[in-house]
Amino acid sequence: MGERLDFLHRVSATLGEIDAQGLTKPERVIVSPQGARIEVETASGAKRSALNFCANNYLGLAGDPRLVAAAAEASARFGAGLASVRFICGTQSLHKELEAETAAWLGFGDCILFAACFDANGAVFEPLLDEADAIVSDSLNHASIIDGVRLCRAKRYRFANSDMADLEAQLKAARAAGSRTILIVTDGVFSMDGYLAKLPEITRLADQYDALIMVDDCHASGHLGPEGLGSRSVHGAEVRIDILTGTYGKTLGGGMGGFICADAQVIALLRQKARPYLFSNALAPSICGAALEAIRIVRAPEGEQMRQTLKSHAARFRSGMEAAGFDLKPGPTPIIPVMLGDARLAQTFAANLLDEGVFVTGFSFPVVPRGEARIRTQLSAAHSQADIDAAISAFVRVRDALAESQPQ
Ligand SMILES: *Cc1c(COP(=O)(O)O)cnc(C)c1O
């Protein structure tokens, strides 16, 4: 009894500490579909309309009526769900179709589906590598990669974010230690900062040290590069990717589901041994149907137009915000972080922006380093130019009002 009370006290104390540091992440309630404009419930319970600048809805497909129809159609034809993992009685023609389409689009031998990319990254390392091997991982990689690497017995090496000299040092160390297979792992786009991994340099070093390359392209597949082929297609230089992980939960309709693309033999082994695949339910038909429709649109000429729109929106927002004197992280993607520094300021700034009709989120530790709190804005092809201009003016108004209320 005493232990149980102590435990609950410790939980409360931890929550109190998080709050005291201004690090509590509130969940604001949306009462509309995802889109450029959403309906948000305010603290008083009233509803207000706001421009959304913080979704991973880069091409605006999350609210696309064609995806909603495709999801409904797939449900009508294939049911609400499978009530089974894939290998027992959970594989429908729809799953095979989505795997084949994803692999064909991204140019790999095969593809395997997961409930989320978090699971794909948790699944990918352990079956493929053991203590004879080494993983060389970028220090800013997504939490799911860090967790996946922890579940694998391979030796671990970490290189400073995008630091190619350090990557080379780690590759040397891994080779010197007698590692068999060496796998370099990186996000294709660093999502809190909005810049690309240096894939051409990574490819060169991987060739030199006979290493494999895995890229997590969750923030790139669908909206970056020709055909939306992702981070490897935007460098204009030779890039090799041996294993690619991605999500259907962002650009590709924003539903959910993750995937791994690789050589057919690699995927065949993952189907036999990857624990989040073997012991978790098959993707719902509605999810597969919507994802298939998203891939069709992304590969069509219309997809190219959406990507052009997205690109010009990002340029318009970036130049407008810079002209207004905001400190932005540089980068070529539609992720544009507005740097504020202090965690509490980022929260206040975001709350005040909602009063001005702009929905954004303040990010602070542990999602980004301490002292580097920010509002990460994300552009969408679903925005209009007027939406972007309205957001810039709102940022200016909030900043000026905060400066006025601050004693000098
Ligand atoms: C979003 C994200 C994930 C997780 O994807 P889910 O499908 O939402 O689980 C993994 N890696 C990166 C880089 C991401 O941005």
Short mmCIF file of C-alpha atoms and ligand atoms in Angstrom, two decimals:
data_model
loop_
_atom_site.label_atom_id
_atom_site.label_comp_id
_atom_site.label_asym_id
_atom_site.label_seq_id
_atom_site.Cartn_x
_atom_site.Cartn_y
_atom_site.Cartn_z
CA MET A 1 0.00 0.00 0.00
CA GLY A 2 2.79 2.42 0.97
CA GLU A 3 4.78 1.56 -2.14
CA ARG A 4 1.78 2.13 -4.35
CA LEU A 5 1.20 5.59 -2.82
CA ASP A 6 4.88 6.44 -3.14
CA PHE A 7 4.74 5.49 -6.79
CA LEU A 8 1.74 7.77 -7.44
CA HIS A 9 3.48 10.61 -5.56
CA ARG A 10 6.56 10.21 -7.72
CA VAL A 11 4.42 10.35 -10.85
CA SER A 12 2.76 13.56 -9.63
CA ALA A 13 6.12 15.06 -8.69
CA THR A 14 7.51 14.32 -12.16
CA LEU A 15 4.47 15.93 -13.79
CA GLY A 16 4.98 18.95 -11.52
CA GLU A 17 8.64 19.24 -12.56
CA ILE A 18 7.73 19.09 -16.25
CA ASP A 19 5.15 21.81 -15.71
CA ALA A 20 7.46 24.01 -13.60
CA GLN A 21 9.97 24.03 -16.44
CA GLY A 22 7.30 25.11 -18.92
CA LEU A 23 7.70 21.80 -20.79
CA THR A 24 4.13 20.49 -20.56
CA LYS A 25 2.82 19.76 -24.03
CA PRO A 26 -0.87 20.67 -24.18
CA GLU A 27 -3.17 18.82 -26.57
CA ARG A 28 -5.55 21.22 -28.22
CA VAL A 29 -8.73 19.70 -29.60
CA ILE A 30 -9.62 19.96 -33.30
CA VAL A 31 -13.23 19.39 -34.27
CA SER A 32 -12.84 19.38 -38.07
CA PRO A 33 -10.90 17.32 -40.61
CA GLN A 34 -7.19 18.08 -41.01
CA GLY A 35 -6.51 20.83 -43.55
CA ALA A 36 -5.11 24.29 -44.27
CA ARG A 37 -7.98 25.67 -42.21
CA ILE A 38 -9.28 23.80 -39.16
CA GLU A 39 -11.84 24.27 -36.39
CA VAL A 40 -10.25 24.34 -32.95
CA GLU A 41 -11.86 24.17 -29.53
CA THR A 42 -10.54 27.01 -27.35
CA ALA A 43 -9.90 26.78 -23.59
CA SER A 44 -13.38 28.18 -22.89
CA GLY A 45 -14.96 25.45 -25.02
CA ALA A 46 -15.84 27.81 -27.88
CA LYS A 47 -14.87 26.84 -31.41
CA ARG A 48 -12.74 28.98 -33.64
CA SER A 49 -11.42 28.70 -37.15
CA ALA A 50 -7.65 28.78 -37.60
CA LEU A 51 -5.04 28.44 -40.32
CA ASN A 52 -3.02 25.32 -39.66
CA PHE A 53 0.75 25.65 -40.00
CA CYS A 54 1.93 22.61 -38.05
CA ALA A 55 0.63 19.50 -39.80
CA ASN A 56 2.76 17.04 -41.79
CA ASN A 57 0.07 17.46 -44.44
CA TYR A 58 2.56 18.70 -47.02
CA LEU A 59 0.47 18.11 -50.15
CA GLY A 60 -2.89 18.66 -48.45
CA LEU A 61 -3.96 15.05 -49.05
CA ALA A 62 -5.19 14.39 -45.49
CA GLY A 63 -8.51 16.08 -46.23
CA ASP A 64 -8.67 15.20 -49.93
CA PRO A 65 -12.18 13.90 -50.74
CA ARG A 66 -10.68 11.30 -53.10
CA LEU A 67 -8.72 9.72 -50.27
CA VAL A 68 -11.78 9.76 -48.02
CA ALA A 69 -13.75 8.03 -50.79
CA ALA A 70 -10.96 5.51 -51.41
CA ALA A 71 -10.89 4.67 -47.69
CA ALA A 72 -14.68 4.19 -47.62
CA GLU A 73 -14.60 2.07 -50.75
CA ALA A 74 -11.85 -0.15 -49.36
CA SER A 75 -13.83 -0.60 -46.13
CA ALA A 76 -16.98 -1.50 -48.06
CA ARG A 77 -15.12 -4.05 -50.16
CA PHE A 78 -12.64 -5.50 -47.65
CA GLY A 79 -14.27 -4.81 -44.26
CA ALA A 80 -13.35 -2.71 -41.24
CA GLY A 81 -10.35 -4.78 -40.26
CA LEU A 82 -8.60 -8.14 -40.29
CA ALA A 83 -8.60 -9.25 -36.65
CA SER A 84 -5.35 -11.02 -37.43
CA VAL A 85 -1.66 -10.54 -37.92
CA ARG A 86 -0.48 -10.85 -41.51
CA PHE A 87 0.81 -14.44 -41.40
CA ILE A 88 -2.23 -16.03 -39.77
CA CYS A 89 -5.19 -14.68 -41.76
CA GLY A 90 -4.48 -10.96 -42.14
CA THR A 91 -3.10 -10.61 -45.66
CA GLN A 92 -5.55 -9.32 -48.26
CA SER A 93 -4.91 -8.54 -51.90
CA LEU A 94 -5.06 -4.89 -50.81
CA HIS A 95 -1.95 -5.28 -48.61
CA LYS A 96 -0.06 -6.96 -51.42
CA GLU A 97 -1.14 -4.19 -53.78
CA LEU A 98 0.00 -1.42 -51.43
CA GLU A 99 3.37 -3.13 -50.89
CA ALA A 100 3.87 -3.60 -54.64
CA GLU A 101 2.87 0.00 -55.47
CA THR A 102 5.11 1.47 -52.77
CA ALA A 103 8.12 -0.60 -53.88
CA ALA A 104 7.55 0.17 -57.57
CA TRP A 105 7.16 3.90 -56.92
CA LEU A 106 10.26 4.20 -54.74
CA GLY A 107 12.32 1.82 -56.86
CA PHE A 108 12.99 -1.11 -54.52
CA GLY A 109 12.68 -4.89 -54.86
CA ASP A 110 9.94 -5.20 -52.24
CA CYS A 111 8.13 -3.47 -49.38
CA ILE A 112 6.71 -4.60 -46.01
CA LEU A 113 3.93 -2.79 -44.12
CA PHE A 114 3.81 -1.88 -40.43
CA ALA A 115 1.25 -0.23 -38.17
CA ALA A 116 3.47 2.87 -38.14
CA CYS A 117 6.96 3.93 -39.16
CA PHE A 118 7.72 3.92 -35.44
CA ASP A 119 7.22 0.15 -35.65
CA ALA A 120 9.13 -0.14 -38.93
CA ASN A 121 12.16 1.51 -37.33
CA GLY A 122 11.72 -0.65 -34.25
CA ALA A 123 11.58 -3.74 -36.47
CA VAL A 124 14.30 -3.23 -39.02
CA PHE A 125 17.60 -3.66 -37.15
CA GLU A 126 17.28 -6.70 -34.89
CA PRO A 127 16.53 -9.34 -37.55
CA LEU A 128 19.21 -8.11 -39.97
CA LEU A 129 22.23 -7.46 -37.73
CA ASP A 130 23.86 -9.08 -34.71
CA GLU A 131 26.88 -8.57 -32.44
CA ALA A 132 29.30 -9.12 -35.33
CA ASP A 133 27.86 -6.02 -37.05
CA ALA A 134 27.81 -2.27 -36.41
CA ILE A 135 25.27 0.53 -36.72
CA VAL A 136 26.55 4.07 -37.27
CA SER A 137 23.73 6.46 -36.46
CA ASP A 138 23.29 10.24 -36.79
CA SER A 139 22.89 11.91 -33.38
CA LEU A 140 19.68 13.68 -34.46
CA ASN A 141 17.91 10.57 -35.75
CA HIS A 142 14.25 10.08 -34.88
CA ALA A 143 13.38 8.54 -31.50
CA SER A 144 12.06 5.39 -33.20
CA ILE A 145 15.48 4.76 -34.80
CA ILE A 146 17.19 5.20 -31.44
CA ASP A 147 14.77 2.69 -29.89
CA GLY A 148 15.16 0.26 -32.79
CA VAL A 149 18.94 0.37 -32.52
CA ARG A 150 18.67 -0.37 -28.78
CA LEU A 151 16.73 -3.54 -29.55
CA CYS A 152 19.52 -4.84 -31.79
CA ARG A 153 22.74 -6.50 -30.63
CA ALA A 154 24.97 -4.77 -33.21
CA LYS A 155 27.72 -2.49 -31.88
CA ARG A 156 26.61 1.14 -31.78
CA TYR A 157 28.45 4.15 -33.08
CA ARG A 158 27.04 7.67 -33.13
CA PHE A 159 28.18 10.58 -35.29
CA ALA A 160 27.46 14.27 -34.64
CA ASN A 161 24.53 15.48 -36.72
CA SER A 162 25.49 15.67 -40.42
CA ASP A 163 29.20 15.85 -39.48
CA MET A 164 30.92 13.92 -42.26
CA ALA A 165 34.35 14.02 -40.59
CA ASP A 166 32.83 12.39 -37.51
CA LEU A 167 30.94 9.87 -39.66
CA GLU A 168 34.23 8.89 -41.25
CA ALA A 169 35.89 8.59 -37.83
CA GLN A 170 33.10 6.30 -36.63
CA LEU A 171 33.29 4.19 -39.81
CA LYS A 172 37.04 3.83 -39.27
CA ALA A 173 36.46 2.81 -35.67
CA ALA A 174 33.82 0.27 -36.66
CA ARG A 175 36.11 -1.24 -39.33
CA ALA A 176 39.08 -1.25 -36.93
CA ALA A 177 36.94 -3.14 -34.41
CA GLY A 178 36.47 -5.87 -37.02
CA SER A 179 32.78 -5.27 -37.70
CA ARG A 180 31.24 -7.47 -40.41
CA THR A 181 28.30 -5.48 -41.86
CA ILE A 182 28.27 -1.74 -41.12
CA LEU A 183 24.94 0.07 -41.51
CA ILE A 184 24.87 3.88 -41.65
CA VAL A 185 21.49 5.21 -40.51
CA THR A 186 20.09 8.69 -41.02
CA ASP A 187 16.86 10.62 -41.31
CA GLY A 188 16.50 11.92 -44.89
CA VAL A 189 15.14 15.22 -43.52
CA PHE A 190 15.82 16.32 -39.94
CA SER A 191 12.29 17.17 -39.01
CA MET A 192 12.86 19.60 -36.15
CA ASP A 193 15.26 21.65 -38.30
CA GLY A 194 14.07 21.20 -41.87
CA TYR A 195 17.36 20.38 -43.56
CA LEU A 196 18.49 17.36 -45.56
CA ALA A 197 20.97 14.66 -44.65
CA LYS A 198 24.12 14.89 -46.78
CA LEU A 199 23.28 11.78 -48.76
CA PRO A 200 25.82 12.21 -51.59
CA GLU A 201 28.68 12.48 -49.05
CA ILE A 202 27.24 9.63 -47.00
CA THR A 203 27.10 7.50 -50.16
CA ARG A 204 30.74 8.27 -50.93
CA LEU A 205 31.86 7.33 -47.41
CA ALA A 206 29.69 4.21 -47.45
CA ASP A 207 31.36 3.12 -50.71
CA GLN A 208 34.78 3.82 -49.27
CA TYR A 209 34.15 1.84 -46.05
CA ASP A 210 31.95 -0.83 -47.67
CA ALA A 211 28.91 0.10 -45.58
CA LEU A 212 25.16 -0.12 -46.19
CA ILE A 213 22.87 2.91 -45.97
CA MET A 214 19.45 3.16 -44.34
CA VAL A 215 17.39 6.35 -44.70
CA ASP A 216 14.18 7.25 -42.85
CA ASP A 217 12.31 9.43 -45.34
CA CYS A 218 9.15 10.13 -43.32
CA HIS A 219 9.45 13.88 -43.96
CA ALA A 220 10.38 13.54 -47.65
CA SER A 221 8.56 10.71 -49.46
CA GLY A 222 5.78 12.15 -51.59
CA HIS A 223 6.59 15.85 -51.48
CA LEU A 224 10.32 16.21 -52.18
CA GLY A 225 11.96 15.67 -55.55
CA PRO A 226 10.64 14.56 -58.92
CA GLU A 227 7.76 12.03 -58.55
CA GLY A 228 8.00 12.73 -54.82
CA LEU A 229 10.85 10.24 -54.63
CA GLY A 230 12.16 11.89 -51.51
CA SER A 231 15.43 13.10 -50.12
CA ARG A 232 17.64 11.02 -52.38
CA SER A 233 16.17 12.65 -55.49
CA VAL A 234 16.85 16.29 -54.59
CA HIS A 235 20.64 16.33 -54.40
CA GLY A 236 21.42 16.15 -58.12
CA ALA A 237 24.20 13.71 -57.26
CA GLU A 238 24.63 9.98 -56.96
CA VAL A 239 22.90 8.61 -53.84
CA ARG A 240 22.57 4.97 -52.78
CA ILE A 241 19.94 3.80 -50.32
CA ASP A 242 19.87 0.12 -49.35
CA ILE A 243 16.98 0.31 -46.88
CA LEU A 244 14.31 3.02 -46.84
CA THR A 245 11.70 3.47 -44.11
CA GLY A 246 8.66 5.71 -44.45
CA THR A 247 5.15 6.50 -43.32
CA TYR A 248 1.67 6.77 -44.83
CA GLY A 249 0.86 9.06 -41.89
CA LYS A 250 2.33 12.26 -43.28
CA THR A 251 2.41 13.35 -46.93
CA LEU A 252 0.69 10.18 -48.17
CA GLY A 253 -2.72 11.05 -46.79
CA GLY A 254 -1.85 11.42 -43.14
CA GLY A 255 -3.66 8.28 -42.05
CA MET A 256 -1.27 5.85 -40.53
CA GLY A 257 0.96 2.93 -41.37
CA GLY A 258 4.67 2.60 -42.01
CA PHE A 259 6.81 0.66 -44.44
CA ILE A 260 10.28 -0.61 -45.18
CA CYS A 261 11.58 -0.86 -48.75
CA ALA A 262 14.67 -2.90 -49.62
CA ASP A 263 15.88 -5.85 -51.71
CA ALA A 264 13.31 -8.65 -51.89
CA GLN A 265 15.51 -10.99 -49.82
CA VAL A 266 15.85 -8.43 -47.03
CA ILE A 267 12.08 -7.92 -46.95
CA ALA A 268 11.55 -11.70 -47.02
CA LEU A 269 13.69 -12.07 -43.89
CA LEU A 270 11.87 -9.21 -42.14
CA ARG A 271 8.52 -10.96 -42.83
CA GLN A 272 9.88 -14.03 -41.02
CA LYS A 273 11.53 -12.31 -38.07
CA ALA A 274 10.46 -8.69 -37.48
CA ARG A 275 8.60 -8.72 -34.17
CA PRO A 276 6.31 -5.67 -34.71
CA TYR A 277 5.22 -7.39 -37.96
CA LEU A 278 4.75 -10.90 -36.56
CA PHE A 279 2.95 -9.84 -33.39
CA SER A 280 0.79 -6.90 -34.48
CA ASN A 281 -2.44 -6.56 -36.42
CA ALA A 282 -2.60 -6.10 -40.20
CA LEU A 283 -3.31 -2.57 -41.46
CA ALA A 284 -7.02 -1.75 -41.81
CA PRO A 285 -8.35 -1.80 -45.40
CA SER A 286 -9.42 1.87 -45.17
CA ILE A 287 -5.81 2.86 -44.44
CA CYS A 288 -4.50 0.81 -47.38
CA GLY A 289 -7.13 2.18 -49.76
CA ALA A 290 -6.37 5.80 -48.89
CA ALA A 291 -2.60 5.23 -49.12
CA LEU A 292 -2.95 3.67 -52.59
CA GLU A 293 -4.94 6.68 -53.77
CA ALA A 294 -2.32 9.03 -52.28
CA ILE A 295 0.48 7.26 -54.16
CA ARG A 296 -1.54 7.47 -57.40
CA ILE A 297 -1.95 11.25 -56.98
CA VAL A 298 1.67 11.79 -55.93
CA ARG A 299 2.91 10.01 -59.08
CA ALA A 300 0.48 11.78 -61.44
CA PRO A 301 1.25 15.13 -63.13
CA GLU A 302 -1.04 16.70 -60.53
CA GLY A 303 1.40 15.59 -57.83
CA GLU A 304 4.17 17.55 -59.54
CA GLN A 305 1.94 20.64 -59.52
CA MET A 306 1.27 20.19 -55.80
CA ARG A 307 5.00 19.96 -55.14
CA GLN A 308 5.63 23.15 -57.13
CA THR A 309 2.92 24.96 -55.16
CA LEU A 310 4.41 23.72 -51.90
CA LYS A 311 7.86 24.90 -52.93
CA SER A 312 6.70 28.39 -53.85
CA HIS A 313 4.66 28.64 -50.61
CA ALA A 314 7.74 27.74 -48.57
CA ALA A 315 9.80 30.37 -50.39
CA ARG A 316 7.09 33.01 -49.87
CA PHE A 317 6.78 32.28 -46.14
CA ARG A 318 10.55 32.17 -45.64
CA SER A 319 11.24 35.47 -47.41
CA GLY A 320 8.30 37.22 -45.71
CA MET A 321 9.34 36.07 -42.25
CA GLU A 322 12.98 36.98 -42.86
CA ALA A 323 11.97 40.43 -44.07
CA ALA A 324 9.97 40.80 -40.83
CA GLY A 325 13.14 40.06 -38.86
CA PHE A 326 12.44 36.53 -37.57
CA ASP A 327 15.28 34.09 -36.90
CA LEU A 328 14.65 31.06 -39.13
CA LYS A 329 16.63 27.84 -39.52
CA PRO A 330 17.90 27.63 -43.10
CA GLY A 331 16.85 24.68 -45.27
CA PRO A 332 15.29 23.60 -48.56
CA THR A 333 12.18 21.85 -47.18
CA PRO A 334 8.67 23.06 -46.26
CA ILE A 335 9.66 22.76 -42.56
CA ILE A 336 10.55 26.28 -41.41
CA PRO A 337 11.47 26.59 -37.71
CA VAL A 338 11.03 30.04 -36.15
CA MET A 339 13.66 30.15 -33.40
CA LEU A 340 12.56 31.66 -30.07
CA GLY A 341 15.00 30.13 -27.56
CA ASP A 342 12.96 30.05 -24.36
CA ALA A 343 10.47 27.20 -23.84
CA ARG A 344 7.89 29.34 -22.09
CA LEU A 345 8.12 32.06 -24.75
CA ALA A 346 7.51 29.43 -27.45
CA GLN A 347 4.37 28.23 -25.61
CA THR A 348 3.06 31.77 -25.06
CA PHE A 349 3.83 32.72 -28.64
CA ALA A 350 1.92 29.70 -29.96
CA ALA A 351 -1.06 30.39 -27.67
CA ASN A 352 -1.20 34.03 -28.77
CA LEU A 353 -0.97 33.01 -32.41
CA LEU A 354 -4.09 30.89 -31.97
CA ASP A 355 -5.88 34.02 -30.71
CA GLU A 356 -4.80 35.57 -34.01
CA GLY A 357 -6.21 32.62 -35.95
CA VAL A 358 -2.97 30.71 -36.63
CA PHE A 359 -2.51 27.21 -35.27
CA VAL A 360 1.12 26.27 -34.55
CA THR A 361 2.94 24.36 -31.83
CA GLY A 362 5.83 25.45 -29.63
CA PHE A 363 8.57 22.81 -29.45
CA SER A 364 10.91 22.59 -26.51
CA PHE A 365 13.12 20.12 -24.65
CA PRO A 366 13.22 17.10 -24.91
CA VAL A 367 11.96 17.32 -28.50
CA VAL A 368 14.66 19.90 -29.31
CA PRO A 369 17.81 20.84 -27.31
CA ARG A 370 17.40 23.05 -24.21
CA GLY A 371 17.51 26.76 -25.05
CA GLU A 372 16.53 26.11 -28.65
CA ALA A 373 12.74 26.26 -28.27
CA ARG A 374 10.97 27.11 -31.47
CA ILE A 375 7.76 27.23 -33.39
CA ARG A 376 8.14 24.76 -36.21
CA THR A 377 6.00 25.91 -39.10
CA GLN A 378 5.15 23.54 -41.91
CA LEU A 379 3.78 24.65 -45.23
CA SER A 380 1.16 22.78 -47.22
CA ALA A 381 0.15 22.83 -50.87
CA ALA A 382 -3.38 23.27 -49.50
CA HIS A 383 -2.51 26.75 -48.22
CA SER A 384 -3.23 29.78 -50.40
CA GLN A 385 -0.86 32.72 -50.82
CA ALA A 386 -3.31 34.78 -48.77
CA ASP A 387 -3.07 32.17 -45.96
CA ILE A 388 0.69 32.56 -45.91
CA ASP A 389 0.58 36.35 -45.85
CA ALA A 390 -2.01 36.21 -43.07
CA ALA A 391 0.25 33.92 -41.02
CA ILE A 392 3.25 36.25 -41.43
CA SER A 393 1.21 39.27 -40.24
CA ALA A 394 -0.04 37.27 -37.27
CA PHE A 395 3.55 36.38 -36.29
CA VAL A 396 4.48 40.07 -36.46
CA ARG A 397 1.47 41.18 -34.39
CA VAL A 398 2.14 38.59 -31.68
CA ARG A 399 5.83 39.45 -31.49
CA ASP A 400 5.15 43.19 -31.26
CA ALA A 401 2.46 42.74 -28.60
CA LEU A 402 4.76 40.53 -26.52
CA ALA A 403 7.60 43.07 -26.81
CA GLU A 404 5.29 45.83 -25.60
CA SER A 405 4.10 43.83 -22.60
CA GLN A 406 7.68 43.05 -21.60
CA PRO A 407 9.33 45.46 -19.12
CA GLN A 408 12.59 46.75 -20.68
C1 LIG B 1 6.93 10.71 -38.02
C2 LIG B 1 8.22 10.01 -38.06
C3 LIG B 1 8.31 8.66 -37.71
C4 LIG B 1 7.13 7.90 -37.16
O1 LIG B 1 6.19 7.67 -38.17
P1 LIG B 1 4.75 7.12 -37.75
O2 LIG B 1 4.27 6.44 -38.98
O3 LIG B 1 3.95 8.30 -37.35
O4 LIG B 1 4.97 6.19 -36.61
C5 LIG B 1 9.53 8.02 -37.85
N1 LIG B 1 10.61 8.68 -38.30
C6 LIG B 1 10.56 9.99 -38.63
C7 LIG B 1 11.79 10.67 -39.14
C8 LIG B 1 9.37 10.68 -38.51
O5 LIG B 1 9.34 11.96 -38.81
#
